[in-house]
């Protein structure tokens, strides 16, 4: 049978019936709803709530189904006139749909939307009913069809075969979904073999075997959905895996900044490739943000562990590990600069060492070797002057302090460092941090090469100042831009023209490298051997 003959046979058949019951809001902002029916004789109803409206709408449609006769075998699909997606799937916008898309017995079906706003009864073929995911079959026509229309191929329809022909039950929302039994002239539903002895219908395409669906991998990263068809596949898998790893990292009880830096680095690389294959500019910006996040996480990891990169594959284990302790070291030096009781570099260097010995309580212990190890011309006189000024208090004389040994240290008191009535002092670090800071300063001031070069107090103060004013890789200044000369001379308690000789002494002692004083700034970097005592700026 030709397509023209099939269309001609279709036109001789009667159109299927259809009616719709809708649920709409009765007034704006209120809870009342209106139930209306597409049949002209039905009067709209107003209900107080949406739940009551849905109950009334279902009951109204069930009344129509009970009153109507069963589906007619000679009827063609009611949805054909409305060009539903089943009928227009194989036809162009101006072409008439090929009727061979229909198939199976004529059924009475009820479809509805997921939100429960409308219900519709349709008299259509089983294939069209099966095309609607929400369709419920409430009745099936007798298994005979007019010869003019040709046989109807089945499409896996959910026909109510266990009901008598023409019978319509009131509870259509629970209609059975078993397939209708195959009879002569009507093949079995798709996927079920036809009984033996029944010839296959002519002029009707063979039932289609559903193709196995491919497994599609989906994922999400940085609030973006990874397309399942993204190519190359390795990029898609990397993005999905990174999204899973980031979500798993958020569930960790303890942070791992090294791992986080690695994740951000992988994300930056993957997003750049994604931007190249998709041409989306926003992905490039996301890659840049990921690179910045990776650098920040790596720097925090190095600061917390006291490590920083020196060269490829090398790290520096710092004497003071961590950003917090570096800031405490700068705080102590700044406090001494503002509260030194006597002028001159020797008095300031002595004040630094004594402050670190008694920073928390204002009291500490000192032995003669601690003072003799400093580059002081007359230590007895300096101690006496500090005691006379009231800044330092000791139980005996300066000579007694210089003669004291580790087994019997001399107690010292600095009143300005003692906590007030509220228990607050000038520093807020803990008891375990104070000896670490004191050991760090002693390591800088007592550096072996500085002692061999017999450098003075001003040179040792300059070494302390440079140690707390470097970048992570040891360059002078936060970003390697250098340090203001005026700030250095003020800290070292020397004149501006005396700074260059001090710089030369540090360079000769292998403390500084590439040092130069230009435009009022000291540039250069710390020597690699002293990077471990540096306290980089944030």
Short mmCIF file of C-alpha atoms in Angstrom, two decimals:
data_model
loop_
_atom_site.label_atom_id
_atom_site.label_comp_id
_atom_site.label_asym_id
_atom_site.label_seq_id
_atom_site.Cartn_x
_atom_site.Cartn_y
_atom_site.Cartn_z
CA UNK A 1 0.00 0.00 0.00
CA UNK A 2 1.35 3.40 -0.95
CA UNK A 3 1.59 6.42 1.33
CA UNK A 4 -1.07 8.22 -0.76
CA UNK A 5 -3.43 5.28 -0.28
CA UNK A 6 -2.77 5.29 3.42
CA UNK A 7 -3.49 9.03 3.67
CA UNK A 8 -6.68 8.58 1.68
CA UNK A 9 -7.78 5.81 3.99
CA UNK A 10 -6.98 7.98 6.97
CA UNK A 11 -9.16 10.81 5.71
CA UNK A 12 -12.16 8.41 5.49
CA UNK A 13 -11.89 7.75 9.20
CA UNK A 14 -13.41 9.91 11.94
CA UNK A 15 -11.39 12.28 14.11
CA UNK A 16 -10.66 11.17 17.63
CA UNK A 17 -12.28 12.93 20.56
CA UNK A 18 -10.39 15.10 23.05
CA UNK A 19 -11.28 17.32 25.97
CA UNK A 20 -9.23 19.06 28.64
CA UNK A 21 -9.86 20.00 32.28
CA UNK A 22 -7.70 22.88 33.57
CA UNK A 23 -6.83 24.21 37.02
CA UNK A 24 -6.06 27.96 37.16
CA UNK A 25 -5.79 30.61 39.84
CA UNK A 26 -9.12 32.33 40.47
CA UNK A 27 -7.63 35.62 41.69
CA UNK A 28 -4.15 37.10 41.83
CA UNK A 29 -2.39 36.47 45.12
CA UNK A 30 -5.20 34.33 46.55
CA UNK A 31 -5.50 30.61 47.25
CA UNK A 32 -8.75 29.99 45.36
CA UNK A 33 -8.60 28.11 42.05
CA UNK A 34 -10.88 27.69 39.05
CA UNK A 35 -11.61 24.32 37.42
CA UNK A 36 -12.68 24.65 33.78
CA UNK A 37 -13.44 22.12 31.03
CA UNK A 38 -12.99 22.46 27.28
CA UNK A 39 -16.49 21.09 26.64
CA UNK A 40 -18.90 24.05 26.17
CA UNK A 41 -21.65 22.58 28.33
CA UNK A 42 -19.45 22.42 31.46
CA UNK A 43 -19.61 25.30 33.94
CA UNK A 44 -16.39 26.39 35.68
CA UNK A 45 -16.06 25.65 39.39
CA UNK A 46 -14.27 27.78 42.03
CA UNK A 47 -12.56 25.89 44.86
CA UNK A 48 -10.88 27.29 47.99
CA UNK A 49 -7.54 25.44 47.66
CA UNK A 50 -5.39 23.87 44.96
CA UNK A 51 -5.74 20.43 46.55
CA UNK A 52 -9.53 20.64 46.43
CA UNK A 53 -9.29 21.89 42.85
CA UNK A 54 -7.18 18.92 41.76
CA UNK A 55 -9.65 16.48 43.35
CA UNK A 56 -12.56 18.16 41.60
CA UNK A 57 -10.73 18.24 38.24
CA UNK A 58 -9.94 14.51 38.37
CA UNK A 59 -13.53 13.70 39.39
CA UNK A 60 -14.89 15.86 36.56
CA UNK A 61 -12.75 14.16 33.94
CA UNK A 62 -13.65 10.72 35.32
CA UNK A 63 -17.35 11.63 34.93
CA UNK A 64 -16.81 12.41 31.26
CA UNK A 65 -14.95 9.14 30.74
CA UNK A 66 -17.73 7.10 32.34
CA UNK A 67 -20.38 8.84 30.26
CA UNK A 68 -18.51 8.54 26.97
CA UNK A 69 -18.50 5.45 24.84
CA UNK A 70 -15.29 3.49 24.52
CA UNK A 71 -12.62 4.24 21.92
CA UNK A 72 -13.77 3.65 18.35
CA UNK A 73 -11.66 1.40 16.10
CA UNK A 74 -12.30 3.63 13.08
CA UNK A 75 -11.08 6.83 14.80
CA UNK A 76 -7.70 8.35 14.06
CA UNK A 77 -5.61 10.24 16.58
CA UNK A 78 -7.16 13.35 18.12
CA UNK A 79 -3.72 14.87 18.56
CA UNK A 80 -2.94 14.67 14.83
CA UNK A 81 -4.77 17.91 14.10
CA UNK A 82 -2.63 19.69 16.70
CA UNK A 83 0.68 18.51 15.18
CA UNK A 84 1.98 16.86 18.30
CA UNK A 85 5.66 15.92 18.41
CA UNK A 86 4.90 12.32 17.46
CA UNK A 87 3.31 13.33 14.14
CA UNK A 88 5.66 16.10 13.09
CA UNK A 89 8.89 14.28 14.00
CA UNK A 90 9.52 13.07 10.42
CA UNK A 91 7.87 15.93 8.53
CA UNK A 92 9.03 19.40 7.60
CA UNK A 93 7.28 22.58 8.76
CA UNK A 94 5.11 22.79 5.60
CA UNK A 95 4.76 19.07 4.89
CA UNK A 96 1.99 16.81 5.95
CA UNK A 97 3.05 14.18 8.46
CA UNK A 98 3.39 10.62 7.23
CA UNK A 99 0.52 8.62 8.82
CA UNK A 100 2.58 5.46 9.14
CA UNK A 101 3.95 6.88 12.42
CA UNK A 102 0.70 5.79 14.09
CA UNK A 103 0.18 2.20 15.10
CA UNK A 104 -1.49 -0.20 17.47
CA UNK A 105 -5.12 -0.28 18.59
CA UNK A 106 -7.12 2.86 19.28
CA UNK A 107 -7.16 3.68 22.98
CA UNK A 108 -8.63 6.24 25.35
CA UNK A 109 -5.71 7.82 27.19
CA UNK A 110 -5.40 10.48 29.88
CA UNK A 111 -2.31 12.70 30.03
CA UNK A 112 -1.42 15.44 32.52
CA UNK A 113 1.42 17.82 33.29
CA UNK A 114 3.79 17.23 36.19
CA UNK A 115 2.62 20.31 38.09
CA UNK A 116 -1.02 19.11 38.16
CA UNK A 117 -2.45 22.07 36.26
CA UNK A 118 -4.34 20.24 33.49
CA UNK A 119 -5.65 16.78 32.56
CA UNK A 120 -6.56 15.74 29.03
CA UNK A 121 -8.48 12.76 27.60
CA UNK A 122 -7.44 11.65 24.10
CA UNK A 123 -8.80 9.13 21.65
CA UNK A 124 -5.66 8.09 19.80
CA UNK A 125 -3.58 5.16 18.69
CA UNK A 126 -1.45 3.18 21.09
CA UNK A 127 1.80 4.53 19.62
CA UNK A 128 0.80 8.17 20.18
CA UNK A 129 -0.30 7.35 23.72
CA UNK A 130 3.05 5.69 24.40
CA UNK A 131 4.86 8.84 23.20
CA UNK A 132 3.55 10.71 26.28
CA UNK A 133 5.43 9.82 29.45
CA UNK A 134 2.43 10.63 31.68
CA UNK A 135 -0.19 8.78 29.60
CA UNK A 136 -2.55 6.38 31.35
CA UNK A 137 -4.61 3.99 29.17
CA UNK A 138 -8.18 3.71 30.49
CA UNK A 139 -9.75 1.73 27.63
CA UNK A 140 -8.82 -0.07 24.37
CA UNK A 141 -10.88 -0.43 21.17
CA UNK A 142 -11.69 -3.88 19.74
CA UNK A 143 -8.72 -5.37 17.95
CA UNK A 144 -10.08 -4.84 14.44
CA UNK A 145 -9.44 -1.94 12.08
CA UNK A 146 -11.00 -0.78 8.78
CA UNK A 147 -9.19 -2.12 5.75
CA UNK A 148 -8.98 1.33 4.17
CA UNK A 149 -6.83 2.63 6.95
CA UNK A 150 -4.50 -0.31 6.87
CA UNK A 151 -3.13 -2.18 9.84
CA UNK A 152 -1.63 -0.31 12.78
CA UNK A 153 1.85 -1.31 13.87
CA UNK A 154 2.26 -1.50 17.62
CA UNK A 155 4.58 0.84 19.49
CA UNK A 156 4.83 -0.70 22.90
CA UNK A 157 1.50 0.86 23.89
CA UNK A 158 0.28 0.55 27.41
CA UNK A 159 -3.20 -0.72 26.50
CA UNK A 160 -5.69 -2.02 29.03
CA UNK A 161 -6.11 -5.50 27.56
CA UNK A 162 -7.68 -6.88 30.69
CA UNK A 163 -10.74 -4.64 30.31
CA UNK A 164 -13.77 -5.46 28.09
CA UNK A 165 -13.80 -3.54 24.83
CA UNK A 166 -15.40 -0.14 25.34
CA UNK A 167 -15.35 -0.27 29.14
CA UNK A 168 -13.98 2.85 30.86
CA UNK A 169 -13.18 2.79 34.56
CA UNK A 170 -13.55 5.85 36.79
CA UNK A 171 -10.08 5.59 38.37
CA UNK A 172 -8.00 6.36 35.31
CA UNK A 173 -4.98 7.42 37.35
CA UNK A 174 -4.43 3.77 38.24
CA UNK A 175 -5.15 2.23 34.85
CA UNK A 176 -3.32 -1.01 34.07
CA UNK A 177 -0.25 -0.79 31.85
CA UNK A 178 -0.18 -4.30 30.40
CA UNK A 179 0.11 -4.60 26.64
CA UNK A 180 -2.94 -5.52 24.55
CA UNK A 181 -3.00 -9.07 23.18
CA UNK A 182 -2.09 -9.42 19.54
CA UNK A 183 -4.89 -10.50 17.15
CA UNK A 184 -5.11 -11.18 13.44
CA UNK A 185 -4.12 -8.10 11.47
CA UNK A 186 -2.61 -6.37 14.51
CA UNK A 187 0.98 -7.29 15.35
CA UNK A 188 2.20 -7.62 18.92
CA UNK A 189 3.66 -4.55 20.69
CA UNK A 190 7.21 -3.57 19.86
CA UNK A 191 9.83 -5.81 21.43
CA UNK A 192 7.37 -8.80 21.76
CA UNK A 193 7.47 -11.48 18.98
CA UNK A 194 4.24 -12.00 17.02
CA UNK A 195 2.38 -15.29 17.42
CA UNK A 196 3.24 -18.01 14.91
CA UNK A 197 0.94 -18.28 11.92
CA UNK A 198 0.07 -14.56 11.82
CA UNK A 199 1.44 -12.95 8.64
CA UNK A 200 3.32 -9.71 8.97
CA UNK A 201 1.30 -6.67 7.77
CA UNK A 202 2.28 -5.18 4.41
CA UNK A 203 3.03 -1.51 3.83
CA UNK A 204 3.88 -0.90 7.48
CA UNK A 205 7.47 -0.33 8.64
CA UNK A 206 8.95 -3.00 10.87
CA UNK A 207 8.99 -2.33 14.59
CA UNK A 208 12.07 -0.45 15.74
CA UNK A 209 14.37 -2.03 18.23
CA UNK A 210 15.46 0.55 20.80
CA UNK A 211 19.17 1.26 20.67
CA UNK A 212 21.11 0.86 23.89
CA UNK A 213 21.73 4.25 25.45
CA UNK A 214 25.31 5.29 25.95
CA UNK A 215 26.49 5.96 29.42
CA UNK A 216 26.92 9.70 29.68
CA UNK A 217 29.28 11.08 32.27
CA UNK A 218 28.24 14.35 33.82
CA UNK A 219 30.10 16.45 36.34
CA UNK A 220 30.28 19.90 37.89
CA UNK A 221 33.23 22.11 38.72
CA UNK A 222 33.34 25.78 39.73
CA UNK A 223 29.54 26.00 39.38
CA UNK A 224 29.83 24.85 35.77
CA UNK A 225 28.31 21.73 34.24
CA UNK A 226 30.84 19.63 32.32
CA UNK A 227 29.15 18.69 29.01
CA UNK A 228 28.83 14.94 28.50
CA UNK A 229 29.93 15.32 24.87
CA UNK A 230 33.00 17.45 25.64
CA UNK A 231 36.04 16.45 23.62
CA UNK A 232 38.72 15.39 24.05
CA UNK A 233 37.31 12.80 26.41
CA UNK A 234 40.43 13.01 28.59
CA UNK A 235 39.62 16.68 29.27
CA UNK A 236 36.05 15.83 30.22
CA UNK A 237 37.23 13.11 32.60
CA UNK A 238 39.84 15.43 34.15
CA UNK A 239 37.25 18.16 34.80
CA UNK A 240 34.81 15.69 36.34
CA UNK A 241 37.53 14.20 38.53
CA UNK A 242 38.71 17.64 39.65
CA UNK A 243 35.17 18.59 40.65
CA UNK A 244 34.91 15.44 42.76
CA UNK A 245 38.32 16.07 44.34
CA UNK A 246 37.47 19.68 45.25
CA UNK A 247 34.24 18.53 46.91
CA UNK A 248 36.12 15.81 48.76
CA UNK A 249 38.73 18.35 49.92
CA UNK A 250 35.98 20.49 51.45
CA UNK A 251 35.03 17.55 53.64
CA UNK A 252 38.56 17.12 55.05
CA UNK A 253 38.85 17.67 58.80
CA UNK A 254 42.30 19.27 58.38
CA UNK A 255 43.46 21.45 55.47
CA UNK A 256 46.34 20.37 53.24
CA UNK A 257 47.55 23.47 51.43
CA UNK A 258 50.03 21.54 49.29
CA UNK A 259 47.22 19.34 47.97
CA UNK A 260 44.99 22.38 47.45
CA UNK A 261 47.71 24.13 45.46
CA UNK A 262 48.07 21.05 43.25
CA UNK A 263 44.29 20.92 42.64
CA UNK A 264 44.22 24.59 41.63
CA UNK A 265 47.17 24.06 39.28
CA UNK A 266 45.40 21.14 37.58
CA UNK A 267 42.22 23.20 37.36
CA UNK A 268 44.04 26.11 35.72
CA UNK A 269 45.57 23.83 33.09
CA UNK A 270 42.27 22.05 32.38
CA UNK A 271 40.31 25.29 32.10
CA UNK A 272 42.79 26.73 29.61
CA UNK A 273 42.38 23.66 27.39
CA UNK A 274 38.60 23.89 27.83
CA UNK A 275 38.69 27.52 26.76
CA UNK A 276 40.67 26.62 23.63
CA UNK A 277 38.28 23.88 22.49
CA UNK A 278 35.11 25.83 23.33
CA UNK A 279 36.15 29.42 22.64
CA UNK A 280 34.56 30.70 25.89
CA UNK A 281 36.48 33.70 27.25
CA UNK A 282 35.16 33.26 30.79
CA UNK A 283 37.04 29.98 31.05
CA UNK A 284 40.34 31.81 30.50
CA UNK A 285 39.51 34.15 33.37
CA UNK A 286 38.63 31.18 35.55
CA UNK A 287 41.99 29.61 34.68
CA UNK A 288 43.82 32.78 35.74
CA UNK A 289 41.97 32.83 39.05
CA UNK A 290 42.91 29.19 39.58
CA UNK A 291 46.59 30.01 38.96
CA UNK A 292 46.45 32.82 41.51
CA UNK A 293 44.75 30.53 44.01
CA UNK A 294 47.44 27.89 43.45
CA UNK A 295 50.22 30.43 44.08
CA UNK A 296 48.51 31.72 47.23
CA UNK A 297 47.94 28.22 48.63
CA UNK A 298 51.55 27.22 47.90
CA UNK A 299 52.89 30.37 49.58
CA UNK A 300 50.74 29.74 52.66
CA UNK A 301 52.00 26.17 52.78
CA UNK A 302 55.60 27.35 52.58
CA UNK A 303 55.01 29.97 55.25
CA UNK A 304 53.38 27.50 57.61
CA UNK A 305 56.13 24.95 57.16
CA UNK A 306 58.94 27.51 57.15
CA UNK A 307 59.96 26.61 53.62
CA UNK A 308 60.39 28.70 50.50
CA UNK A 309 61.77 27.89 47.05
CA UNK A 310 65.44 28.65 46.44
CA UNK A 311 65.95 26.90 43.15
CA UNK A 312 64.41 24.10 41.20
CA UNK A 313 63.70 21.25 43.60
CA UNK A 314 65.20 23.10 46.60
CA UNK A 315 63.56 24.57 49.70
CA UNK A 316 64.72 26.55 52.71
CA UNK A 317 63.91 25.38 56.24
CA UNK A 318 63.55 28.62 58.18
CA UNK A 319 64.55 29.01 61.78
CA UNK A 320 61.21 30.71 62.48
CA UNK A 321 58.56 28.66 60.66
CA UNK A 322 55.42 30.54 59.84
CA UNK A 323 54.03 33.95 59.02
CA UNK A 324 52.88 34.58 62.59
CA UNK A 325 56.32 34.23 64.13
CA UNK A 326 57.83 36.43 61.42
CA UNK A 327 55.37 39.14 62.33
CA UNK A 328 56.21 38.76 66.03
CA UNK A 329 59.90 39.28 65.22
CA UNK A 330 59.08 42.53 63.41
CA UNK A 331 56.89 43.62 66.34
CA UNK A 332 59.73 43.18 68.86
CA UNK A 333 62.21 45.14 66.71
CA UNK A 334 59.69 47.94 66.19
CA UNK A 335 59.02 48.13 69.95
CA UNK A 336 62.74 48.38 70.75
CA UNK A 337 63.17 51.14 68.15
CA UNK A 338 60.56 53.23 69.97
CA UNK A 339 61.60 52.44 73.57
CA UNK A 340 65.42 52.32 73.60
CA UNK A 341 66.47 54.29 76.71
CA UNK A 342 69.93 55.33 75.45
CA UNK A 343 71.25 56.55 72.07
CA UNK A 344 73.69 54.67 69.89
CA UNK A 345 73.77 51.27 68.15
CA UNK A 346 75.35 49.42 71.12
CA UNK A 347 72.54 50.46 73.50
CA UNK A 348 69.93 49.47 70.93
CA UNK A 349 71.51 46.07 70.28
CA UNK A 350 71.68 45.42 74.05
CA UNK A 351 68.03 46.48 74.38
CA UNK A 352 67.00 43.98 71.65
CA UNK A 353 68.67 41.04 73.37
CA UNK A 354 67.40 41.93 76.86
CA UNK A 355 63.86 42.56 75.58
CA UNK A 356 63.72 39.12 74.00
CA UNK A 357 64.92 37.56 77.29
CA UNK A 358 62.06 39.11 79.32
CA UNK A 359 59.38 39.89 76.73
CA UNK A 360 56.29 38.32 78.37
CA UNK A 361 56.63 38.95 82.11
CA UNK A 362 59.27 41.66 82.21
CA UNK A 363 61.66 39.29 83.99
CA UNK A 364 64.32 36.88 82.77
CA UNK A 365 67.75 35.39 83.37
CA UNK A 366 71.09 36.49 81.96
CA UNK A 367 74.66 35.16 82.16
CA UNK A 368 77.95 36.87 81.46
CA UNK A 369 78.53 34.99 78.21
CA UNK A 370 75.30 36.45 76.74
CA UNK A 371 76.70 39.97 77.15
CA UNK A 372 80.30 39.21 76.22
CA UNK A 373 79.18 37.65 72.94
CA UNK A 374 77.84 41.04 71.78
CA UNK A 375 80.12 43.54 70.01
CA UNK A 376 80.21 46.04 72.91
CA UNK A 377 83.21 48.25 73.67
CA UNK A 378 82.49 48.72 77.40
CA UNK A 379 79.71 46.33 78.51
CA UNK A 380 80.04 47.15 82.24
CA UNK A 381 79.49 50.85 81.61
CA UNK A 382 76.54 50.20 79.27
CA UNK A 383 74.81 47.96 81.80
CA UNK A 384 75.37 50.57 84.50
CA UNK A 385 73.83 53.30 82.32
CA UNK A 386 70.78 51.12 81.57
CA UNK A 387 70.33 50.50 85.31
CA UNK A 388 70.75 54.18 86.12
CA UNK A 389 68.10 55.12 83.53
CA UNK A 390 65.57 52.87 85.28
CA UNK A 391 64.98 50.77 82.17
CA UNK A 392 66.86 47.74 83.64
CA UNK A 393 66.97 46.36 87.16
CA UNK A 394 69.45 43.74 88.46
CA UNK A 395 70.07 42.49 92.03
CA UNK A 396 73.82 43.15 92.05
CA UNK A 397 76.38 45.12 90.06
CA UNK A 398 77.30 44.97 86.40
CA UNK A 399 80.47 43.07 87.27
CA UNK A 400 78.39 40.46 89.10
CA UNK A 401 76.25 39.99 85.97
CA UNK A 402 79.29 39.61 83.73
CA UNK A 403 80.77 37.00 86.07
CA UNK A 404 77.57 34.92 86.35
CA UNK A 405 77.56 31.44 84.88
CA UNK A 406 74.78 29.25 83.43
CA UNK A 407 74.37 27.33 86.70
CA UNK A 408 73.72 30.60 88.57
CA UNK A 409 72.27 33.15 86.13
CA UNK A 410 71.51 36.72 87.10
CA UNK A 411 67.79 37.63 87.23
CA UNK A 412 66.92 40.79 85.34
CA UNK A 413 63.79 42.95 85.32
CA UNK A 414 62.56 45.41 82.72
CA UNK A 415 59.62 47.30 84.31
CA UNK A 416 58.25 48.62 81.00
CA UNK A 417 57.61 45.04 79.82
CA UNK A 418 55.72 43.89 82.90
CA UNK A 419 51.98 43.25 82.38
CA UNK A 420 49.51 45.81 83.72
CA UNK A 421 46.65 45.16 86.14
CA UNK A 422 44.64 43.50 83.37
CA UNK A 423 47.49 41.11 82.64
CA UNK A 424 48.25 42.74 79.27
CA UNK A 425 51.80 43.45 78.11
CA UNK A 426 53.28 44.95 74.93
CA UNK A 427 53.47 41.55 73.22
CA UNK A 428 50.80 38.92 72.60
CA UNK A 429 52.83 35.84 71.63
CA UNK A 430 52.96 32.73 73.80
CA UNK A 431 55.55 31.31 76.14
CA UNK A 432 56.83 28.84 73.55
CA UNK A 433 57.34 31.60 70.97
CA UNK A 434 59.54 33.83 73.15
CA UNK A 435 62.57 31.46 73.32
CA UNK A 436 62.26 30.84 69.58
CA UNK A 437 62.45 34.58 68.89
CA UNK A 438 65.36 34.99 71.30
CA UNK A 439 67.23 32.12 69.65
CA UNK A 440 66.58 33.58 66.21
CA UNK A 441 68.01 36.99 67.17
CA UNK A 442 71.02 35.35 68.83
CA UNK A 443 71.61 33.36 65.63
CA UNK A 444 71.60 36.52 63.50
CA UNK A 445 73.70 38.65 65.81
CA UNK A 446 76.18 35.88 66.58
CA UNK A 447 76.63 34.74 62.96
CA UNK A 448 80.05 33.10 62.62
CA UNK A 449 81.21 35.16 59.64
CA UNK A 450 80.01 38.40 61.24
CA UNK A 451 82.08 37.56 64.30
CA UNK A 452 85.13 36.67 62.22
CA UNK A 453 84.92 39.99 60.40
CA UNK A 454 84.68 41.71 63.80
CA UNK A 455 81.66 43.70 62.71
CA UNK A 456 80.24 46.26 65.16
CA UNK A 457 76.83 46.70 66.74
CA UNK A 458 75.51 48.82 63.83
CA UNK A 459 76.36 46.06 61.33
CA UNK A 460 74.59 43.46 63.48
CA UNK A 461 71.53 45.73 63.75
CA UNK A 462 71.51 46.12 59.96
CA UNK A 463 71.59 42.34 59.60
CA UNK A 464 68.52 42.10 61.87
CA UNK A 465 66.72 44.80 59.89
CA UNK A 466 67.38 43.12 56.55
CA UNK A 467 66.37 39.68 57.84
CA UNK A 468 62.79 40.88 58.52
CA UNK A 469 62.41 42.95 55.31
CA UNK A 470 62.76 40.47 52.45
CA UNK A 471 60.55 38.68 49.96
CA UNK A 472 60.09 34.92 50.06
CA UNK A 473 63.07 34.33 47.76
CA UNK A 474 65.34 36.61 49.82
CA UNK A 475 65.19 39.83 47.76
CA UNK A 476 65.18 43.03 49.81
CA UNK A 477 61.71 44.52 50.17
CA UNK A 478 58.30 42.89 50.00
CA UNK A 479 58.42 42.56 46.20
CA UNK A 480 62.16 42.96 45.75
CA UNK A 481 61.82 46.70 45.23
CA UNK A 482 64.38 47.49 47.95
CA UNK A 483 64.28 49.15 51.39
CA UNK A 484 64.21 52.84 52.18
CA UNK A 485 67.66 54.00 53.37
CA UNK A 486 66.19 56.43 55.90
CA UNK A 487 64.37 53.60 57.70
CA UNK A 488 67.55 51.54 57.89
CA UNK A 489 69.73 54.35 59.24
CA UNK A 490 67.09 55.21 61.84
CA UNK A 491 66.98 51.60 63.04
CA UNK A 492 70.77 51.20 63.11
CA UNK A 493 71.16 54.59 64.89
CA UNK A 494 73.77 55.81 62.36
CA UNK A 495 74.07 58.70 59.92
CA UNK A 496 73.02 58.22 56.26
CA UNK A 497 76.61 58.37 54.99
CA UNK A 498 77.55 55.53 57.35
CA UNK A 499 75.16 53.04 55.79
CA UNK A 500 77.23 52.14 52.71
CA UNK A 501 80.23 50.93 54.76
CA UNK A 502 77.87 48.73 56.78
CA UNK A 503 76.48 47.28 53.55
CA UNK A 504 80.00 46.55 52.34
CA UNK A 505 80.78 44.71 55.58
CA UNK A 506 77.68 42.52 55.21
CA UNK A 507 78.60 41.80 51.59
CA UNK A 508 82.15 40.84 52.62
CA UNK A 509 80.72 38.53 55.30
CA UNK A 510 78.58 36.78 52.64
CA UNK A 511 75.39 38.13 54.20
CA UNK A 512 74.32 40.28 51.24
CA UNK A 513 74.65 39.83 47.49
CA UNK A 514 74.12 42.22 44.59
CA UNK A 515 73.70 45.06 47.10
CA UNK A 516 73.47 48.64 45.82
CA UNK A 517 72.26 51.96 47.23
CA UNK A 518 70.47 53.98 44.52
CA UNK A 519 67.82 56.70 44.71
CA UNK A 520 67.55 56.43 48.47
CA UNK A 521 66.88 52.67 48.48
CA UNK A 522 68.99 49.64 49.26
CA UNK A 523 68.44 46.85 46.76
CA UNK A 524 69.89 43.35 46.53
CA UNK A 525 69.19 40.02 48.17
CA UNK A 526 70.25 37.96 51.14
CA UNK A 527 72.95 35.39 50.53
CA UNK A 528 71.68 31.85 50.19
CA UNK A 529 73.43 30.73 53.37
CA UNK A 530 71.37 33.11 55.56
CA UNK A 531 67.96 32.60 53.96
CA UNK A 532 67.04 30.33 56.87
CA UNK A 533 67.04 33.28 59.31
CA UNK A 534 64.95 35.55 57.07
CA UNK A 535 61.36 36.52 57.93
CA UNK A 536 59.65 37.39 54.62
CA UNK A 537 57.13 40.18 54.41
CA UNK A 538 53.52 39.20 53.52
#
